[in-house]
PDB file of C-alpha atoms in Angstrom:
ATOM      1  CA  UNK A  28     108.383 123.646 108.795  1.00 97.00           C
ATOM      2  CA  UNK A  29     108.753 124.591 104.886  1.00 98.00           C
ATOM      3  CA  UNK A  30     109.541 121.438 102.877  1.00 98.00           C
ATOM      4  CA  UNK A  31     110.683 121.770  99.490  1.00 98.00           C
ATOM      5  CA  UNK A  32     111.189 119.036  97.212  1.00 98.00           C
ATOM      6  CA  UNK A  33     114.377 118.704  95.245  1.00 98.00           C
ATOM      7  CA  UNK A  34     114.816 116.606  92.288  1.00 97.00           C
ATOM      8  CA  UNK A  35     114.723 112.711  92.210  1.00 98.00           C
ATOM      9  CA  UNK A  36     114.645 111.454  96.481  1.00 98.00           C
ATOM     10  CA  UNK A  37     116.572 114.762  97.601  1.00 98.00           C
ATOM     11  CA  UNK A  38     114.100 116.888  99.812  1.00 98.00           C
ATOM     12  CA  UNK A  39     115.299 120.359 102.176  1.00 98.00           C
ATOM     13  CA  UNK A  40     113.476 121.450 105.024  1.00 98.00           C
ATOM     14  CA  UNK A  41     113.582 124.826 107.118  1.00 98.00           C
ATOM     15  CA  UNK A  42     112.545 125.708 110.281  1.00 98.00           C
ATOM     16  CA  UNK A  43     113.486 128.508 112.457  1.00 97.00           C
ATOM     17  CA  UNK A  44     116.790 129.749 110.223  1.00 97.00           C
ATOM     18  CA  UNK A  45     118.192 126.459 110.216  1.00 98.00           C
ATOM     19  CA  UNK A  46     118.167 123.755 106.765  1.00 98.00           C
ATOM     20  CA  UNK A  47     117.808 120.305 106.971  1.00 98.00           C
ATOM     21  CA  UNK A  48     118.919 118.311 103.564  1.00 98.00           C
ATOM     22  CA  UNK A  49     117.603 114.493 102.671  1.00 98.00           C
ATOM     23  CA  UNK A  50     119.733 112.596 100.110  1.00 98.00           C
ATOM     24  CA  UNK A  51     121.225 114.944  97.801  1.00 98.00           C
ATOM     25  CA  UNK A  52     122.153 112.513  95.175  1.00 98.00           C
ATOM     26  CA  UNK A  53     123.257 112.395  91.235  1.00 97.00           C
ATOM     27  CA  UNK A  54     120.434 112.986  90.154  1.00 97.00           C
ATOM     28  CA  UNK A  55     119.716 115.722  92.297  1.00 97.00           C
ATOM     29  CA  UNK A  56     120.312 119.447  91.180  1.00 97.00           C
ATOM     30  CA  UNK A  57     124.320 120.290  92.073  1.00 96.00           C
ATOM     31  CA  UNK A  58     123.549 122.915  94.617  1.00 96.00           C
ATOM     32  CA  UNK A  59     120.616 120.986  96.028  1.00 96.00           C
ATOM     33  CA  UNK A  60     122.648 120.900  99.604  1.00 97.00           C
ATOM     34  CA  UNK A  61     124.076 123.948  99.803  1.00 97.00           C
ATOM     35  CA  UNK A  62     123.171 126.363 102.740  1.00 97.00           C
ATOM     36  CA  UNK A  63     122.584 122.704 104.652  1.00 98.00           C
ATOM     37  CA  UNK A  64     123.333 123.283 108.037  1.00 98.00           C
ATOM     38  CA  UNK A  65     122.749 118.979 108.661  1.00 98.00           C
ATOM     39  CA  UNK A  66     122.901 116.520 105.945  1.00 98.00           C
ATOM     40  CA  UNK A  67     121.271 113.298 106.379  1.00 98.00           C
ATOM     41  CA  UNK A  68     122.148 110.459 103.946  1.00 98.00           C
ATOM     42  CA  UNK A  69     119.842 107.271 104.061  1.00 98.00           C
ATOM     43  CA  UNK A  70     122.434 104.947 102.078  1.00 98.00           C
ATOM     44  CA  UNK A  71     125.135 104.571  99.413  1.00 98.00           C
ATOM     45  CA  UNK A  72     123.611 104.254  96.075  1.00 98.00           C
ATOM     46  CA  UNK A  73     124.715 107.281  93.946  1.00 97.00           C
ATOM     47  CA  UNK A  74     121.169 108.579  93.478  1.00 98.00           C
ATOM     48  CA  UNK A  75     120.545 109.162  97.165  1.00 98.00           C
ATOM     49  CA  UNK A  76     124.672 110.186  97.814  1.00 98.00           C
ATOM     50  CA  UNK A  77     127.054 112.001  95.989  1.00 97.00           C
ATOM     51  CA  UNK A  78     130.262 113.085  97.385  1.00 96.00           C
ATOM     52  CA  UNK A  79     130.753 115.989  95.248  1.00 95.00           C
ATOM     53  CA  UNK A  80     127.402 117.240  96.091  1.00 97.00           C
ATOM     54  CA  UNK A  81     127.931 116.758 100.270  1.00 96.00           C
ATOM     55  CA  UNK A  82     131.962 118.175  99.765  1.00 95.00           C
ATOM     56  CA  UNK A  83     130.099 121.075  98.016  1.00 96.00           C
ATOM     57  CA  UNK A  84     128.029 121.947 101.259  1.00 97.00           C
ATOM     58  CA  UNK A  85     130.655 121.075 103.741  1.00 97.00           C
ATOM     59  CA  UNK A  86     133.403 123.663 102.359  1.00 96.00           C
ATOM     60  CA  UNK A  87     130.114 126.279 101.885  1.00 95.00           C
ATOM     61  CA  UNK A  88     129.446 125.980 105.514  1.00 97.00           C
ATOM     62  CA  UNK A  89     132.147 124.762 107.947  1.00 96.00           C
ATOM     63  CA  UNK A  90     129.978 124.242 110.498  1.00 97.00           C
ATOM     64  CA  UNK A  91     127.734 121.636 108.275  1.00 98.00           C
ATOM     65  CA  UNK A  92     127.648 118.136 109.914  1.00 98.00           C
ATOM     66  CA  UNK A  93     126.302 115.011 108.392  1.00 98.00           C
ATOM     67  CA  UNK A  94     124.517 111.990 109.744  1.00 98.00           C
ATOM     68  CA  UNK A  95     124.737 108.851 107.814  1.00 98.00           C
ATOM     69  CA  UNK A  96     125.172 105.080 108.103  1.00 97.00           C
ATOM     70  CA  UNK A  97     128.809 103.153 108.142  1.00 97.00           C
ATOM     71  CA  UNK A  98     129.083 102.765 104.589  1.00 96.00           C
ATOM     72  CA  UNK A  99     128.358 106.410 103.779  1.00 97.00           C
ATOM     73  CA  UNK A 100     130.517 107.597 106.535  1.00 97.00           C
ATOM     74  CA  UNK A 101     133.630 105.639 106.068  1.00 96.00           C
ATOM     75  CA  UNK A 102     134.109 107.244 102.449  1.00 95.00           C
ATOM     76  CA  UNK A 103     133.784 110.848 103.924  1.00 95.00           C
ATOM     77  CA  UNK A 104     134.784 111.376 107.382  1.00 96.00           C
ATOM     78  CA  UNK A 105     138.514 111.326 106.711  1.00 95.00           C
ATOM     79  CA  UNK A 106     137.320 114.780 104.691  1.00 94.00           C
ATOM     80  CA  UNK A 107     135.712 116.448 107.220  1.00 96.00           C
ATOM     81  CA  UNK A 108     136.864 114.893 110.821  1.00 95.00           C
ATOM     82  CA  UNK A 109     134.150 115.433 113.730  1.00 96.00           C
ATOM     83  CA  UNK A 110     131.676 116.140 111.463  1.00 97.00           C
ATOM     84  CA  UNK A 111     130.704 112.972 110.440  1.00 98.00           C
ATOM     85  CA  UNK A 112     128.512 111.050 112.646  1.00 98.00           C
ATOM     86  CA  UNK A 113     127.185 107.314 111.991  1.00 98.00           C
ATOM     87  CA  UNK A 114     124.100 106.033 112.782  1.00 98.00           C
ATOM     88  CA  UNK A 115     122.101 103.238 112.832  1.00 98.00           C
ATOM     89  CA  UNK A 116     118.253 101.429 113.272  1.00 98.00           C
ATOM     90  CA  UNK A 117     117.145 102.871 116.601  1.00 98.00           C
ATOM     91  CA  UNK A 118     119.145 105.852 117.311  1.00 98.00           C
ATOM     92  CA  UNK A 119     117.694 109.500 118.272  1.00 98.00           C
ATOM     93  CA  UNK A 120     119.760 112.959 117.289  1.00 98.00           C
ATOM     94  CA  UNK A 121     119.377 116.838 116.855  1.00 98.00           C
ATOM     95  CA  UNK A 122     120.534 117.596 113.603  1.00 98.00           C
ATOM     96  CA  UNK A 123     120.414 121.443 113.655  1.00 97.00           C
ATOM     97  CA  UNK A 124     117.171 122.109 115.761  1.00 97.00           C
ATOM     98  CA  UNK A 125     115.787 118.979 114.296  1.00 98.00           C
ATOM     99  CA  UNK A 126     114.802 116.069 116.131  1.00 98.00           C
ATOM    100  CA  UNK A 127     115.973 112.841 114.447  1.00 98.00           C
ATOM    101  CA  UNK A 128     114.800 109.023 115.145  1.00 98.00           C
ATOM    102  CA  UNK A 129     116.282 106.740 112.387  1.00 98.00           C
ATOM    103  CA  UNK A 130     113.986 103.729 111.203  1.00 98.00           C
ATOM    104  CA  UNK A 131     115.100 100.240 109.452  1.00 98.00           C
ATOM    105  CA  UNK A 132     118.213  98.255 107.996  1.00 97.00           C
ATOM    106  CA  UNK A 133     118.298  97.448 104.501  1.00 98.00           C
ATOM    107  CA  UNK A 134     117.765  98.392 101.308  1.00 98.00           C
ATOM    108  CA  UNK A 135     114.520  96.437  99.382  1.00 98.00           C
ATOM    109  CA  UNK A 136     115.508  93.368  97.207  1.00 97.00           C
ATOM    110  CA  UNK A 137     116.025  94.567  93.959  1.00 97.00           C
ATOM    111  CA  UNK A 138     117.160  90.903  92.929  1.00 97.00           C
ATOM    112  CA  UNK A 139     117.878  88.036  94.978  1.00 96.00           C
ATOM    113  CA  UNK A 140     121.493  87.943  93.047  1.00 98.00           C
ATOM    114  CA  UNK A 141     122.042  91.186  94.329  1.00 96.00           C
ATOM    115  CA  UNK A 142     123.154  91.739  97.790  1.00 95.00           C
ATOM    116  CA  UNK A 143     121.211  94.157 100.244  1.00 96.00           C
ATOM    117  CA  UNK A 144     123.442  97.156 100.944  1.00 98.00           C
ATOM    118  CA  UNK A 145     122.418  99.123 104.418  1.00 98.00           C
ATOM    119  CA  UNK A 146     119.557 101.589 104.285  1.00 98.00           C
ATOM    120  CA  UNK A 147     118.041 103.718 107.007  1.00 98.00           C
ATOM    121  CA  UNK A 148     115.132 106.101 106.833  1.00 98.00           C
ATOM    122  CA  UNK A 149     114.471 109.030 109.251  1.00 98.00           C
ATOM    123  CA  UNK A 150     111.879 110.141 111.054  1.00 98.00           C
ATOM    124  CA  UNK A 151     111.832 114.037 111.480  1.00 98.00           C
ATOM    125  CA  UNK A 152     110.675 116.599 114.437  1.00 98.00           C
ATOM    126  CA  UNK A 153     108.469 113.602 116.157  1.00 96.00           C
ATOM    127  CA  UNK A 154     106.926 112.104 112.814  1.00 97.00           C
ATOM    128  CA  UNK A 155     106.516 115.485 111.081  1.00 98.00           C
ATOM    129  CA  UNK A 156     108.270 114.293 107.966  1.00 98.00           C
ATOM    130  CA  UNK A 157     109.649 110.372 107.205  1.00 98.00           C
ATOM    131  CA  UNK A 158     111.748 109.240 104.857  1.00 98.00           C
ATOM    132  CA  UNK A 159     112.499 105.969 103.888  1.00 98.00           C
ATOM    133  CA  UNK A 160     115.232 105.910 101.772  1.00 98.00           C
ATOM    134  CA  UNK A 161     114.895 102.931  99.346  1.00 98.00           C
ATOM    135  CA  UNK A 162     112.775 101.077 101.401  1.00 98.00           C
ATOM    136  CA  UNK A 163     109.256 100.575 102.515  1.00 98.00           C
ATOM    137  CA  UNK A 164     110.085 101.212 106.100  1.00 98.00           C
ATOM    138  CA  UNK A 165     106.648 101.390 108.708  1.00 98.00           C
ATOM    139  CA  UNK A 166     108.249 103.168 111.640  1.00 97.00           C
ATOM    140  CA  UNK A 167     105.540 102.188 113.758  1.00 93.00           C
ATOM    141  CA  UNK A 168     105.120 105.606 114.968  1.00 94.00           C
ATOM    142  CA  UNK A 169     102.375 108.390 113.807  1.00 97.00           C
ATOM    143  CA  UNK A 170     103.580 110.155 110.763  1.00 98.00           C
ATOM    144  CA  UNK A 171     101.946 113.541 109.030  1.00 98.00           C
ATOM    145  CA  UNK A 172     104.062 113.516 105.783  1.00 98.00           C
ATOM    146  CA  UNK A 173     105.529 110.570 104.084  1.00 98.00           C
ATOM    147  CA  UNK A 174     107.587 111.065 101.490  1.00 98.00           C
ATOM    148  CA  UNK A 175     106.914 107.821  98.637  1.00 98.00           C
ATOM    149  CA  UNK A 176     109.350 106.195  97.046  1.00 98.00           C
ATOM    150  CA  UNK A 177     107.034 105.875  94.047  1.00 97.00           C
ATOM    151  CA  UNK A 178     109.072 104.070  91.164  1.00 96.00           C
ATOM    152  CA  UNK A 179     112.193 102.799  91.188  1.00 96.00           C
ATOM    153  CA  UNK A 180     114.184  99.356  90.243  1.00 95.00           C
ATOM    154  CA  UNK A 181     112.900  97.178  93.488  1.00 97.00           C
ATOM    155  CA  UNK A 182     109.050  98.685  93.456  1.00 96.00           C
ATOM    156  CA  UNK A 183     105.824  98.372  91.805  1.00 95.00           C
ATOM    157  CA  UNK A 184     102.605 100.392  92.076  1.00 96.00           C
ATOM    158  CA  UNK A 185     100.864  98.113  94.269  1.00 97.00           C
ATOM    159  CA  UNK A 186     103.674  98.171  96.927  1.00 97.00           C
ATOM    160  CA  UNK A 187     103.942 101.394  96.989  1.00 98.00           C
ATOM    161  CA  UNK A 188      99.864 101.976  97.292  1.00 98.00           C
ATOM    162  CA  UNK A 189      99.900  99.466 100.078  1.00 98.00           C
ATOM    163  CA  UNK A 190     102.805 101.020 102.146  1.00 98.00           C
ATOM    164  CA  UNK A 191     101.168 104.136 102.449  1.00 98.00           C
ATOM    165  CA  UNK A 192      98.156 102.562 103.296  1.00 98.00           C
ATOM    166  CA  UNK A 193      99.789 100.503 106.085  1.00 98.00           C
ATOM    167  CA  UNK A 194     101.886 103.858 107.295  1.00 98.00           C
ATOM    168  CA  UNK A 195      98.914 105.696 107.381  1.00 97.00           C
ATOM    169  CA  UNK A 196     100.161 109.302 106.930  1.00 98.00           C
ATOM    170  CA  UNK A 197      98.061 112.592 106.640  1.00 97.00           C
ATOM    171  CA  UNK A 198      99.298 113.659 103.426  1.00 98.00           C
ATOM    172  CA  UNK A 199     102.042 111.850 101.149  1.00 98.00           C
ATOM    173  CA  UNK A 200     104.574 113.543  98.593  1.00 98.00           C
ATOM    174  CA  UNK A 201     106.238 111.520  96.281  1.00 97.00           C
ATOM    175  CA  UNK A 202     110.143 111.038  95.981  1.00 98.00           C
ATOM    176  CA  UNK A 203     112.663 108.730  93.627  1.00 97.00           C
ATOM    177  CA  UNK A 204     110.143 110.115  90.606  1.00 96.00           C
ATOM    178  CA  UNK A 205     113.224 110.581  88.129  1.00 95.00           C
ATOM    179  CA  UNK A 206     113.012 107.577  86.472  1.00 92.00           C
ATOM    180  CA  UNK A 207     109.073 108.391  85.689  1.00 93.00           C
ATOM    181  CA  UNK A 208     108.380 110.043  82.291  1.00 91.00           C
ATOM    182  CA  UNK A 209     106.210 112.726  81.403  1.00 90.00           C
ATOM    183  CA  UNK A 210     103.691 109.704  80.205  1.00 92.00           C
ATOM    184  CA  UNK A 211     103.283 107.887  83.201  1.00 92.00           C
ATOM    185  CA  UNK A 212     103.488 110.527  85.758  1.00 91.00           C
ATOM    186  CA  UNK A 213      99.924 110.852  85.800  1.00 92.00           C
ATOM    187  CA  UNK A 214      98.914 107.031  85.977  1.00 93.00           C
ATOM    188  CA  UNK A 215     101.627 106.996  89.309  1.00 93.00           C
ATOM    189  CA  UNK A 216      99.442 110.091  90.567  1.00 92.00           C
ATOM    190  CA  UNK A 217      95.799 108.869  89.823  1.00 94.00           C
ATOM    191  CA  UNK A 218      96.673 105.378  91.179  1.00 95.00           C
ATOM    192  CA  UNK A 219      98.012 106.859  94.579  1.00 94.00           C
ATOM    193  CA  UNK A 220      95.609 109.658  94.672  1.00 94.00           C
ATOM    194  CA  UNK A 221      92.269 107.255  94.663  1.00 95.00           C
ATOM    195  CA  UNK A 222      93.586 104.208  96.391  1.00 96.00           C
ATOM    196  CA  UNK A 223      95.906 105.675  99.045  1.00 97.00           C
ATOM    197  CA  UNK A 224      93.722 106.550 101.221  1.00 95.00           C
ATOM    198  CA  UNK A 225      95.373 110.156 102.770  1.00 96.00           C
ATOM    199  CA  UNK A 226      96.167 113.104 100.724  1.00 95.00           C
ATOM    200  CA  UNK A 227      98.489 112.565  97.866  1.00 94.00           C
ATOM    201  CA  UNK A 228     100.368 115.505  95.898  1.00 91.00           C
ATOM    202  CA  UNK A 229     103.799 115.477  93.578  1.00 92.00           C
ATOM    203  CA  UNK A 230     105.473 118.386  94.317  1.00 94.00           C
ATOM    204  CA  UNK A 231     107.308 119.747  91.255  1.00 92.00           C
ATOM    205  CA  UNK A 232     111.586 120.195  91.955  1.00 95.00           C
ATOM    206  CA  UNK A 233     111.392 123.578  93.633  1.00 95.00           C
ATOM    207  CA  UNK A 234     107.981 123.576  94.974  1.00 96.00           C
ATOM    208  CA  UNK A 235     107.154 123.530  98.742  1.00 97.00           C
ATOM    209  CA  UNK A 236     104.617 122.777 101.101  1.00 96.00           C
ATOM    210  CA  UNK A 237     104.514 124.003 104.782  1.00 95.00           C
ATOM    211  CA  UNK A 238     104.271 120.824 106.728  1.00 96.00           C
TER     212      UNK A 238
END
């Protein structure tokens, strides 16, 4: 499987002529979900789901389908009907040759004056690939690449080093990086490179990995 990281939490993977996109958000690159043959959205916060970005790859490829939770779906599925599918903590799928378990509930506290909105993360191909969304979801299943959440609003450095500690991966990527500055990208890096403990890389937007 080729994984190749997009900007900000937005990540495509290929395997055997089909594509796979995670959270193409606003801060994504505009194309970065087109050629998607499945879409998976983890929840509604613009930086993880933009509608002009997902209407973009469902008119490039009719046959594009998108899994999502309720509040995602019920702002696009009058757009594209039967090709929106909700999900929820628990659920399997195949999402265009990809095997799909989806992990968790909400979204971390950013603030307790600020209400948890929904938030799934999705385990890929049998714990291949996870991704959390904007949470620090342990699946409580073997994983081989976890993608970080590594800064945003509701984190801080020690979370972040503990949860991958706790998950356990064999190598970790980081995602959500578009709030980090040139500056403090590599105090992020050494911190999760020494006390992680499993292989730790930032992949560039537009680099990939096999995974």
């Amino acid at each position: 499987m080729k994984l190749t990281k997009k900007s900000h939490a937005c990540v495509r993977l290929d395997k055997d002529g089909q594509t796979l996109v995670i959270d193409p958000g606003a801060f994504s690159e505009e194309d970065a979900a087109l050629g998607a043959d499945a879409i998976l959205v983890t929840h509604e916060h613009p930086d993880h789901f933009d509608e002009f970005r997902l209407r973009a790859a469902m008119e490039n490829n009719p046959a594009a389908e998108i899994w999502t939770l309720k509040s995602v779906a019920d702002r696009i599925t009058a757009a594209f009907p039967g090709r929106v599918h909700t999900v929820g903590h628990g659920d399997t799928f195949t999402a265009a040759g990809f095997d799909v378990q989806v992990h968790g509930e909400l979204h971390a506290v950013i603030h307790p004056d600020i209400p948890r909105v929904t938030n799934v993360g999705y385990l890929v191909d049998g714990g291949k690939v996870f991704h959390p969304g904007d949470a620090l979801t342990v699946p409580g299943e073997a994983v081989e690449t976890l993608l970080v959440p590594v800064m945003a609003p509701w984190n801080k450095i020690s979370e972040v080093i503990d949860y991958v500690r706790e998950v356990g991966p064999r190598r970790a990527y980081d995602v959500h990086d578009a709030l980090l500055t040139d500056l403090a990208l590599p105090i992020y890096e050494g911190h999760l490179g020494r006390l992680g403990g499993t292989a730790h890389q930032r992949l560039h937007p537009g680099a990939w990995t096999e995974v």
